[in-house]
């Protein structure tokens, strides 16, 4: 078991694409695209910190999260403390309410559920629900933390551990996911791993093919 | 998503660069000469007596934009090193590979193959456009280089690979002047002389190679490779061997081609050179300006990378190659694929 807790964000990256997770956390690569920049700008605002009360709900912003049991840490955008100090995590997303992007849909829920696991430990309270707030469409999507979702979080955690331990880059996904990924150039998902046909550094052809 | 941005070259002596909100303010004798938005610049290269304000240096460092200091005549002096990029595992893999005879040989062979292929392509292309009398020796030189390419897979040591590369280089430089169409007698090249240059072509080559080597070193650092640990070039203190390795494939197309174009278009003429006592030749400031402007234009030209099959600006090819090398070193691809120009 690695000595340092895993970043919550790495779980979502792993669930999206293990290679992307390894590129960021093993190879220390990073690149931005329009989505990551938007997300960053948004979180810079959301992470202003502080707390406020609205009725009987206390709103905590940029709350540091930690789970000793699962060895996770990170920061929650917003945690609403509902009556009885029941935490209710809300993660901000710059995107629209998802209609078609099924995997992204699931990954966001997984990230939220990982936050819930931390909150349960920190507040000694069961956390059964949370929400994703989609800024572009100003819609909240409520997520229920089912046993299956919790299991997926723990599997992602084990997956990230295994990646960090082995230090080996998994093969590229080379599918629809890649079009949204900011690390395309670092990953080269569609380039052949070995020399493609017609590419021969030792070729002795005298004219261009 | 790495974007090709401009490198800011400053060679007017006594220039002062400083940060003005999000711009680089360029002043000469306290007079504003230019304002450049920082987000259009990916690095600053200064020649000789040019001042940079500490705040500008800090800001560039924070954004991982290197500052390179060259002497007034373009000799490399120093480069800022921003907080270490890339994975420590990559650097370990690079060290391991450099310590492994077989793997070093394999990488060295591919680097040399890339260079020789690109030299061959350059000669054949020139032969098609050359006058009848010049075409034959150009083709012959391409055939000679081809023979050396055939020898490469047989080379058993890196020294042998260097020997093969040297033999090919002699064939190449012998016919290089045949690709010139202007001022042939002035630009005649007898042999490659490094520092100092003994003739105008060598002065040009040395200057362009310095600029290119810097770009390759930056590419290594951006990807997280150690620019000093090379495979084809011998390790020597103070020498950026890996940057020189990466440069090999690019010399014929990015550097030599640029020089030929500038001379053939009449943009560089004998007036751009200064002949010193004792047979040393240097490039005048105006000439350097012309060369840098041309290199900046060339950098934007898009080529289709033979491996990734993507349109890539020529200026980003060093980055792509550094990344492909990193992938090979980390076991993500079985071979290092050199850049083969088409």
Coordinates of C-alpha atoms in Angstrom, one line a residue:
Chain A
X1 CA 0.0 0.0 0.0
X2 CA 1.5 3.4 -1.0
X3 CA 2.2 5.6 2.0
X4 CA 0.4 8.6 0.6
X5 CA -3.4 8.8 0.2
X6 CA -4.7 8.8 -3.3
X7 CA -6.2 11.9 -4.8
X8 CA -9.9 11.6 -5.3
X9 CA -9.5 13.1 -8.8
X10 CA -7.3 10.1 -9.8
X11 CA -10.2 7.7 -9.2
X12 CA -12.4 9.5 -11.7
X13 CA -9.5 9.6 -14.2
X14 CA -9.0 5.9 -13.7
X15 CA -12.6 5.1 -14.2
X16 CA -12.6 7.1 -17.4
X17 CA -9.4 5.7 -18.8
X18 CA -6.6 3.9 -16.9
X19 CA -4.0 5.1 -19.3
X20 CA -5.1 8.7 -18.8
X21 CA -4.7 8.2 -15.1
X22 CA -1.3 6.7 -15.5
X23 CA -0.2 9.5 -17.8
X24 CA -1.1 12.1 -15.2
X25 CA 0.0 10.3 -12.0
X26 CA 2.8 8.1 -13.2
X27 CA 4.3 9.9 -16.1
X28 CA 3.4 13.3 -14.7
X29 CA 2.0 14.6 -17.9
X30 CA -0.6 17.2 -18.1
X31 CA -2.2 19.1 -20.9
X32 CA -5.2 21.3 -21.1
X33 CA -8.0 21.4 -23.6
X34 CA -11.1 23.6 -23.6
X35 CA -12.9 21.3 -21.1
X36 CA -10.1 21.2 -18.6
X37 CA -9.6 25.0 -18.7
X38 CA -13.3 25.6 -18.2
X39 CA -13.3 23.2 -15.3
X40 CA -10.3 24.9 -13.8
X41 CA -11.8 28.3 -14.1
X42 CA -15.0 27.1 -12.6
X43 CA -13.3 25.5 -9.7
X44 CA -11.1 28.5 -9.0
X45 CA -14.4 30.3 -8.4
X46 CA -16.1 27.4 -6.5
X47 CA -13.0 27.0 -4.4
X48 CA -13.2 30.4 -2.8
X49 CA -13.8 28.6 0.5
X50 CA -15.9 29.8 3.4
X51 CA -19.3 28.9 4.6
X52 CA -22.8 30.3 4.7
X53 CA -26.1 29.3 6.0
X54 CA -29.3 29.1 4.0
X55 CA -32.3 28.3 6.2
X56 CA -31.4 25.2 8.2
X57 CA -28.7 24.2 5.7
X58 CA -25.1 25.1 6.2
X59 CA -23.0 25.4 3.0
X60 CA -19.3 24.5 3.2
X61 CA -17.2 25.4 0.2
X62 CA -13.9 23.8 -0.8
X63 CA -14.0 21.4 2.1
X64 CA -10.9 19.3 2.5
X65 CA -11.8 15.6 2.4
X66 CA -9.9 12.6 3.8
X67 CA -10.6 9.0 4.4
X68 CA -8.0 7.1 6.5
X69 CA -9.8 3.8 5.9
X70 CA -9.7 4.0 2.1
X71 CA -6.6 6.2 2.0
X72 CA -8.1 8.9 -0.1
X73 CA -7.9 12.7 0.0
X74 CA -9.2 15.6 -2.0
X75 CA -11.4 18.7 -1.9
X76 CA -15.2 18.9 -2.2
X77 CA -16.6 21.9 -4.2
X78 CA -19.6 22.2 -1.9
X79 CA -20.9 20.2 1.0
X80 CA -24.3 21.0 2.3
X81 CA -24.8 20.2 6.0
X82 CA -28.5 19.3 6.3
X83 CA -30.4 19.1 9.6
X84 CA -28.7 16.5 11.9
X85 CA -25.3 17.4 10.3
X86 CA -26.0 15.1 7.4
X87 CA -23.5 15.9 4.7
X88 CA -24.7 16.2 1.2
X89 CA -21.9 16.7 -1.4
X90 CA -22.4 18.8 -4.5
X91 CA -19.8 18.7 -7.3
X92 CA -19.8 21.4 -9.8
X93 CA -19.5 20.6 -13.5
X94 CA -19.1 23.1 -16.2
X95 CA -20.8 20.8 -18.7
X96 CA -24.5 20.4 -19.5
X97 CA -26.7 17.9 -18.0
X98 CA -25.5 14.7 -19.7
X99 CA -27.8 13.1 -22.3
X100 CA -25.6 10.9 -24.4
X101 CA -22.1 10.7 -22.8
X102 CA -22.8 7.6 -20.7
X103 CA -19.3 6.9 -19.4
X104 CA -18.8 10.5 -18.4
X105 CA -22.1 10.3 -16.6
X106 CA -21.0 7.3 -14.6
X107 CA -17.5 8.7 -13.9
X108 CA -19.0 11.9 -12.4
X109 CA -21.2 9.8 -10.1
X110 CA -18.2 7.7 -9.1
X111 CA -16.2 10.8 -8.2
X112 CA -19.1 12.1 -6.1
X113 CA -19.5 8.7 -4.4
X114 CA -15.8 8.7 -3.5
X115 CA -16.4 12.1 -1.8
X116 CA -19.3 10.5 0.1
X117 CA -17.1 7.8 1.4
X118 CA -14.7 10.4 2.9
X119 CA -17.6 12.4 4.3
X120 CA -19.1 9.3 6.0
X121 CA -15.8 8.7 7.8
X122 CA -15.3 12.4 8.7
X123 CA -18.8 13.0 10.0
X124 CA -19.5 9.4 11.3
X125 CA -22.8 9.5 9.4
X126 CA -24.1 7.5 6.5
X127 CA -24.1 9.6 3.3
X128 CA -26.7 8.2 1.0
X129 CA -27.1 11.0 -1.6
X130 CA -25.4 13.9 -3.3
X131 CA -25.7 15.9 -6.4
X132 CA -23.9 17.0 -9.5
X133 CA -24.6 20.6 -10.5
X134 CA -24.3 21.2 -14.2
X135 CA -23.6 24.8 -14.7
X136 CA -24.2 25.1 -18.5
X137 CA -27.8 23.8 -18.0
X138 CA -28.2 24.9 -14.4
X139 CA -29.5 21.6 -13.4
X140 CA -28.9 19.4 -10.4
X141 CA -28.6 15.7 -10.9
X142 CA -29.2 13.8 -7.8
X143 CA -27.0 10.7 -7.3
X144 CA -27.8 7.8 -4.9
X145 CA -24.8 6.0 -3.6
X146 CA -25.8 2.4 -4.3
X147 CA -23.7 -0.5 -3.2
X148 CA -22.7 -1.1 -6.8
X149 CA -21.4 2.5 -7.1
X150 CA -19.5 2.2 -3.8
X151 CA -18.0 -1.0 -5.1
X152 CA -16.9 0.7 -8.3
X153 CA -15.1 3.4 -6.2
X154 CA -13.2 0.8 -4.3
X155 CA -12.3 -1.0 -7.5
X156 CA -11.0 2.2 -9.0
X157 CA -9.0 2.8 -5.9
X158 CA -7.4 -0.6 -6.2
X159 CA -6.8 0.0 -9.8
X160 CA -5.0 3.3 -9.2
X161 CA -2.9 1.6 -6.5
X162 CA -1.9 -1.1 -8.9
X163 CA -0.9 1.5 -11.5
X164 CA 1.2 3.5 -9.1
X165 CA 2.9 0.4 -7.9
X166 CA 3.7 -1.1 -11.3
X167 CA 4.5 2.2 -13.0
X168 CA 3.5 0.6 -16.3
X169 CA 1.4 2.5 -18.8
X170 CA -1.7 0.6 -19.8
X171 CA -2.5 0.4 -23.5
X172 CA -4.5 3.2 -25.1
X173 CA -8.3 3.1 -25.2
X174 CA -8.3 4.3 -28.9
X175 CA -12.1 4.7 -28.9
X176 CA -14.7 7.5 -28.5
X177 CA -13.3 8.6 -25.2
X178 CA -10.2 9.9 -26.8
X179 CA -12.0 12.8 -28.6
X180 CA -12.7 14.4 -25.2
X181 CA -9.3 13.7 -23.7
X182 CA -6.8 16.5 -23.3
X183 CA -3.8 14.1 -23.3
X184 CA -4.2 12.9 -26.9
X185 CA -0.8 14.1 -28.0
X186 CA 0.9 12.6 -24.9
X187 CA -1.0 9.3 -25.4
X188 CA -1.0 9.0 -29.2
X189 CA -3.9 6.5 -28.9
X190 CA -4.3 6.0 -32.7
X191 CA -0.7 5.9 -33.7
X192 CA 0.6 2.4 -34.2
X193 CA 2.7 1.1 -31.4
X194 CA 5.3 -0.3 -33.7
X195 CA 6.2 0.8 -37.2
X196 CA 3.2 0.9 -39.6
X197 CA 3.3 -0.4 -43.1
X198 CA 5.4 1.7 -45.4
X199 CA 7.4 3.2 -42.6
X200 CA 10.9 1.7 -42.7
X201 CA 13.9 3.7 -41.4
X202 CA 16.3 1.3 -43.1
X203 CA 14.5 1.5 -46.5
X204 CA 16.9 1.6 -49.4
X205 CA 14.3 2.7 -51.9
X206 CA 15.8 5.4 -54.1
X207 CA 12.7 7.4 -54.9
X208 CA 9.8 8.4 -52.8
X209 CA 7.0 5.8 -52.7
Chain B
X1 CA -2.6 20.2 -26.4
X2 CA 0.7 21.8 -27.2
X3 CA 0.5 24.8 -29.4
X4 CA 3.2 26.2 -31.6
X5 CA 3.9 29.6 -30.2
X6 CA 6.6 32.0 -31.2
X7 CA 10.0 32.1 -29.7
X8 CA 11.1 35.6 -29.0
X9 CA 14.6 36.2 -30.3
X10 CA 16.3 39.4 -29.1
X11 CA 19.6 40.4 -30.5
X12 CA 19.7 44.2 -30.4
X13 CA 22.4 44.9 -27.9
X14 CA 21.3 46.9 -24.8
X15 CA 17.6 45.8 -25.1
X16 CA 15.7 45.7 -21.9
X17 CA 12.7 43.3 -21.5
X18 CA 10.3 43.5 -18.7
X19 CA 6.9 42.4 -17.6
X20 CA 4.0 44.8 -18.2
X21 CA 0.8 43.2 -17.0
X22 CA 0.6 40.1 -19.2
X23 CA 3.0 41.4 -21.9
X24 CA 6.7 41.5 -22.5
X25 CA 7.7 45.1 -23.0
X26 CA 10.7 45.5 -25.3
X27 CA 12.7 48.7 -24.8
X28 CA 15.8 50.0 -26.5
X29 CA 17.4 53.0 -25.0
X30 CA 14.3 53.6 -22.8
X31 CA 12.1 53.7 -25.8
X32 CA 9.3 51.2 -26.3
X33 CA 9.9 49.0 -29.3
X34 CA 7.3 46.3 -28.9
X35 CA 4.7 44.8 -26.6
X36 CA 4.2 41.1 -26.9
X37 CA 1.4 39.2 -25.1
X38 CA 2.9 36.5 -23.0
X39 CA 0.5 33.9 -24.2
X40 CA 1.9 34.2 -27.7
X41 CA 5.4 33.4 -26.6
X42 CA 6.7 30.0 -25.6
X43 CA 10.3 31.0 -24.9
X44 CA 12.8 33.8 -25.0
X45 CA 16.2 33.6 -26.6
X46 CA 18.6 36.5 -26.1
X47 CA 21.9 37.3 -27.7
X48 CA 24.7 39.0 -25.8
X49 CA 23.9 42.1 -23.8
X50 CA 20.2 41.9 -23.3
X51 CA 18.6 42.6 -19.9
X52 CA 15.5 40.8 -18.5
X53 CA 13.8 42.0 -15.4
X54 CA 13.6 39.5 -12.5
X55 CA 9.8 39.6 -12.6
X56 CA 9.8 38.7 -16.3
X57 CA 12.2 35.8 -15.6
X58 CA 10.0 34.6 -12.7
X59 CA 6.8 34.8 -14.7
X60 CA 8.4 32.9 -17.7
X61 CA 9.7 30.3 -15.2
X62 CA 6.3 29.8 -13.7
X63 CA 4.8 29.2 -17.1
X64 CA 7.5 26.8 -18.1
X65 CA 8.7 29.1 -20.8
X66 CA 12.5 28.8 -21.0
X67 CA 14.9 31.8 -21.3
X68 CA 18.0 31.0 -23.2
X69 CA 21.1 33.2 -23.1
X70 CA 23.5 33.0 -26.1
X71 CA 26.6 35.0 -26.7
X72 CA 26.4 37.9 -29.1
X73 CA 27.5 35.5 -31.8
X74 CA 25.0 32.8 -31.0
X75 CA 27.1 30.5 -28.8
X76 CA 25.0 28.8 -26.1
X77 CA 25.6 30.0 -22.6
X78 CA 22.7 29.1 -20.3
X79 CA 19.1 28.2 -20.1
X80 CA 16.6 28.6 -17.3
X81 CA 15.5 25.3 -15.9
X82 CA 11.9 25.4 -14.6
X83 CA 10.7 23.1 -11.9
X84 CA 11.4 19.6 -13.1
X85 CA 8.9 18.2 -15.6
X86 CA 8.1 14.7 -16.3
X87 CA 8.4 11.5 -14.3
X88 CA 11.4 10.4 -12.3
X89 CA 10.6 7.0 -13.7
X90 CA 11.2 8.3 -17.2
X91 CA 14.6 9.7 -16.2
X92 CA 15.5 6.4 -14.6
X93 CA 14.5 4.6 -17.8
X94 CA 16.7 7.0 -19.8
X95 CA 19.6 6.2 -17.6
X96 CA 19.0 2.5 -17.7
X97 CA 18.8 2.6 -21.5
X98 CA 22.0 4.7 -21.7
X99 CA 23.7 2.0 -19.6
X100 CA 22.5 -0.9 -21.8
X101 CA 24.7 -1.5 -24.8
X102 CA 22.1 -3.2 -26.9
X103 CA 19.3 -0.7 -26.3
X104 CA 21.6 2.3 -26.8
X105 CA 22.8 0.8 -30.1
X106 CA 19.2 0.2 -31.3
X107 CA 18.2 3.8 -30.6
X108 CA 21.5 5.2 -32.1
X109 CA 20.8 3.2 -35.3
X110 CA 17.3 4.6 -35.7
X111 CA 18.5 8.1 -35.1
X112 CA 21.3 7.7 -37.7
X113 CA 18.8 6.1 -40.1
X114 CA 16.5 9.1 -39.8
X115 CA 19.3 11.5 -40.5
X116 CA 20.5 9.5 -43.5
X117 CA 17.0 9.0 -44.9
X118 CA 16.4 12.7 -44.7
X119 CA 19.7 13.5 -46.3
X120 CA 18.9 11.1 -49.1
X121 CA 15.4 12.6 -49.6
X122 CA 16.9 16.1 -49.7
X123 CA 19.5 15.2 -52.3
X124 CA 17.0 13.4 -54.5
X125 CA 14.6 16.3 -54.3
X126 CA 17.4 18.7 -55.2
X127 CA 18.4 16.4 -58.1
X128 CA 15.0 16.7 -59.7
X129 CA 15.2 20.5 -59.7
X130 CA 18.9 20.8 -60.5
X131 CA 20.6 21.4 -63.9
X132 CA 21.6 18.4 -65.9
X133 CA 25.2 18.6 -64.9
X134 CA 24.5 18.8 -61.2
X135 CA 21.7 16.2 -61.1
X136 CA 24.1 13.2 -61.7
X137 CA 26.5 13.8 -58.8
X138 CA 23.5 14.6 -56.5
X139 CA 21.9 11.3 -57.4
X140 CA 25.3 9.5 -57.0
X141 CA 25.6 11.0 -53.5
X142 CA 22.1 9.8 -52.7
X143 CA 23.1 6.3 -53.8
X144 CA 26.2 6.4 -51.7
X145 CA 24.1 7.4 -48.6
X146 CA 21.8 4.6 -49.5
X147 CA 24.7 2.2 -49.3
X148 CA 25.4 3.5 -45.8
X149 CA 21.8 3.0 -44.8
X150 CA 22.1 -0.6 -45.9
X151 CA 25.1 -0.9 -43.6
X152 CA 23.3 0.6 -40.5
X153 CA 21.5 -2.6 -39.4
X154 CA 24.8 -4.4 -39.4
X155 CA 26.6 -1.9 -37.3
X156 CA 27.6 -3.7 -34.1
X157 CA 28.6 -0.8 -31.9
X158 CA 27.6 2.8 -31.6
X159 CA 31.1 3.7 -32.8
X160 CA 30.4 1.8 -36.0
X161 CA 27.1 3.6 -36.4
X162 CA 29.0 6.9 -36.0
X163 CA 31.5 5.8 -38.6
X164 CA 28.6 5.0 -41.1
X165 CA 27.1 8.3 -40.4
X166 CA 30.4 10.0 -41.0
X167 CA 30.9 8.3 -44.3
X168 CA 27.4 9.4 -45.4
X169 CA 28.1 12.9 -44.2
X170 CA 31.2 13.2 -46.4
X171 CA 29.1 12.2 -49.5
X172 CA 26.4 14.7 -48.5
X173 CA 28.7 17.7 -47.8
X174 CA 30.7 17.0 -51.0
X175 CA 27.7 17.7 -53.2
X176 CA 26.0 20.2 -50.9
X177 CA 27.2 23.3 -52.9
X178 CA 25.5 21.7 -56.0
X179 CA 22.2 22.6 -54.4
X180 CA 23.1 26.3 -54.5
X181 CA 21.9 28.5 -57.3
X182 CA 23.3 31.8 -56.3
X183 CA 26.8 33.1 -55.5
X184 CA 28.2 29.6 -55.9
X185 CA 31.8 30.7 -56.0
X186 CA 31.4 32.7 -52.8
X187 CA 29.5 30.0 -50.9
X188 CA 31.7 27.1 -52.0
X189 CA 32.1 24.7 -49.1
X190 CA 35.3 22.8 -48.8
X191 CA 34.8 21.1 -45.4
X192 CA 32.6 21.4 -42.3
X193 CA 34.4 23.6 -39.8
X194 CA 32.8 24.1 -36.5
X195 CA 34.0 26.8 -34.2
X196 CA 35.2 29.1 -35.6
X197 CA 33.7 28.9 -39.0
X198 CA 36.2 29.3 -41.9
X199 CA 33.7 30.0 -44.6
X200 CA 30.2 31.6 -45.0
X201 CA 28.3 28.3 -45.3
X202 CA 29.9 27.0 -42.1
X203 CA 29.1 30.3 -40.4
X204 CA 25.4 29.9 -41.4
X205 CA 25.3 26.2 -40.5
X206 CA 26.8 26.8 -37.1
X207 CA 24.3 29.5 -36.4
X208 CA 21.2 27.6 -37.5
X209 CA 22.4 24.4 -35.7
X210 CA 22.7 26.4 -32.4
X211 CA 19.2 27.6 -32.7
X212 CA 17.9 24.2 -33.6
X213 CA 19.9 22.5 -30.8
X214 CA 18.3 24.8 -28.3
X215 CA 14.8 23.9 -29.5
X216 CA 15.7 20.2 -29.2
X217 CA 17.0 20.7 -25.7
X218 CA 13.8 22.5 -24.7
X219 CA 11.8 19.7 -26.2
X220 CA 13.7 17.2 -24.1
X221 CA 13.1 19.2 -21.0
X222 CA 9.4 19.7 -21.7
X223 CA 8.9 16.0 -22.1
X224 CA 11.0 15.3 -19.0
X225 CA 14.0 13.8 -20.6
X226 CA 17.5 14.7 -19.6
X227 CA 19.0 16.6 -22.6
X228 CA 22.5 15.6 -21.6
X229 CA 22.1 11.8 -21.8
X230 CA 22.2 10.9 -25.4
X231 CA 22.6 7.6 -27.3
X232 CA 24.3 8.4 -30.6
X233 CA 26.4 11.3 -29.3
X234 CA 29.0 10.5 -26.8
X235 CA 28.4 11.7 -23.3
X236 CA 30.6 14.6 -22.5
X237 CA 30.3 17.1 -19.6
X238 CA 28.4 20.2 -20.6
X239 CA 27.2 18.7 -23.9
X240 CA 23.5 18.3 -24.5
X241 CA 24.0 14.9 -26.2
X242 CA 20.3 14.0 -26.4
X243 CA 19.4 17.3 -27.9
X244 CA 22.1 16.7 -30.5
X245 CA 20.7 13.2 -31.1
X246 CA 17.2 14.6 -31.7
X247 CA 18.6 17.2 -34.0
X248 CA 20.3 14.7 -36.3
X249 CA 17.1 13.8 -38.2
X250 CA 16.1 17.4 -38.5
X251 CA 19.4 18.9 -39.7
X252 CA 18.8 18.1 -43.4
X253 CA 15.2 19.4 -43.5
X254 CA 15.0 22.1 -40.9
X255 CA 18.5 23.6 -41.0
X256 CA 20.3 22.8 -44.2
X257 CA 17.2 23.3 -46.3
X258 CA 16.6 26.7 -44.7
X259 CA 20.1 27.8 -45.6
X260 CA 19.7 26.7 -49.2
X261 CA 16.4 28.5 -49.5
X262 CA 17.8 31.7 -48.1
X263 CA 20.8 31.7 -50.4
X264 CA 18.8 30.6 -53.5
X265 CA 16.2 33.3 -53.0
X266 CA 19.0 35.9 -52.6
X267 CA 17.9 36.7 -49.1
X268 CA 21.3 35.9 -47.8
X269 CA 24.2 37.3 -49.9
X270 CA 27.9 37.8 -49.5
X271 CA 27.2 41.2 -47.9
X272 CA 25.8 39.4 -44.8
X273 CA 29.2 38.1 -43.8
X274 CA 32.2 39.5 -42.1
X275 CA 35.6 38.2 -43.0
X276 CA 38.0 38.4 -40.2
X277 CA 41.8 38.3 -40.2
X278 CA 43.1 34.8 -40.1
X279 CA 40.3 33.3 -42.2
X280 CA 37.4 33.3 -39.8
X281 CA 34.0 34.2 -41.0
X282 CA 31.0 35.4 -39.0
X283 CA 27.4 36.3 -39.9
X284 CA 26.4 40.0 -39.5
X285 CA 23.5 41.0 -37.3
X286 CA 21.2 41.8 -40.3
X287 CA 21.9 38.3 -41.7
X288 CA 21.1 36.7 -38.4
X289 CA 17.8 38.6 -38.4
X290 CA 17.0 37.3 -41.8
X291 CA 17.8 33.7 -40.8
X292 CA 15.7 33.9 -37.6
X293 CA 12.7 35.3 -39.4
X294 CA 12.9 32.6 -42.0
X295 CA 13.2 29.8 -39.4
X296 CA 10.2 31.2 -37.6
X297 CA 8.2 31.0 -40.8
X298 CA 9.4 27.5 -41.5
X299 CA 8.4 26.4 -38.0
X300 CA 4.7 27.0 -38.9
X301 CA 4.9 24.9 -42.0
X302 CA 2.8 21.8 -41.5
X303 CA 4.1 18.3 -42.3
X304 CA 2.4 15.0 -42.0
X305 CA 4.2 12.9 -39.5
X306 CA 4.9 9.5 -40.9
X307 CA 4.1 7.7 -37.7
X308 CA 1.3 9.6 -36.0
X309 CA -0.1 10.4 -39.5
X310 CA -1.0 13.8 -38.1
X311 CA -0.5 17.2 -39.5
X312 CA 2.2 18.8 -37.3
X313 CA 4.0 22.1 -37.6
X314 CA 7.6 21.6 -38.3
X315 CA 8.4 23.5 -35.2
X316 CA 6.7 20.9 -33.0
X317 CA 8.5 17.9 -34.6
X318 CA 11.3 18.0 -32.0
X319 CA 8.5 17.7 -29.3
X320 CA 6.8 14.9 -31.0
X321 CA 10.1 13.0 -31.4
X322 CA 11.1 13.6 -27.8
X323 CA 7.8 12.2 -26.7
X324 CA 8.1 9.2 -29.0
X325 CA 11.6 8.6 -27.6
X326 CA 10.2 8.9 -24.1
X327 CA 7.5 6.3 -24.9
X328 CA 10.1 3.9 -26.2
X329 CA 12.3 4.4 -23.1
X330 CA 9.3 3.7 -20.8
X331 CA 8.4 0.5 -22.8
X332 CA 5.3 2.0 -24.4
X333 CA 6.6 1.3 -27.9
X334 CA 9.1 -1.3 -29.0
X335 CA 11.3 1.0 -31.1
X336 CA 12.2 4.6 -31.4
X337 CA 10.7 5.8 -34.6
X338 CA 12.8 8.6 -36.3
X339 CA 11.1 11.4 -38.2
X340 CA 11.3 10.5 -41.9
X341 CA 10.6 13.6 -44.1
X342 CA 8.5 13.2 -47.2

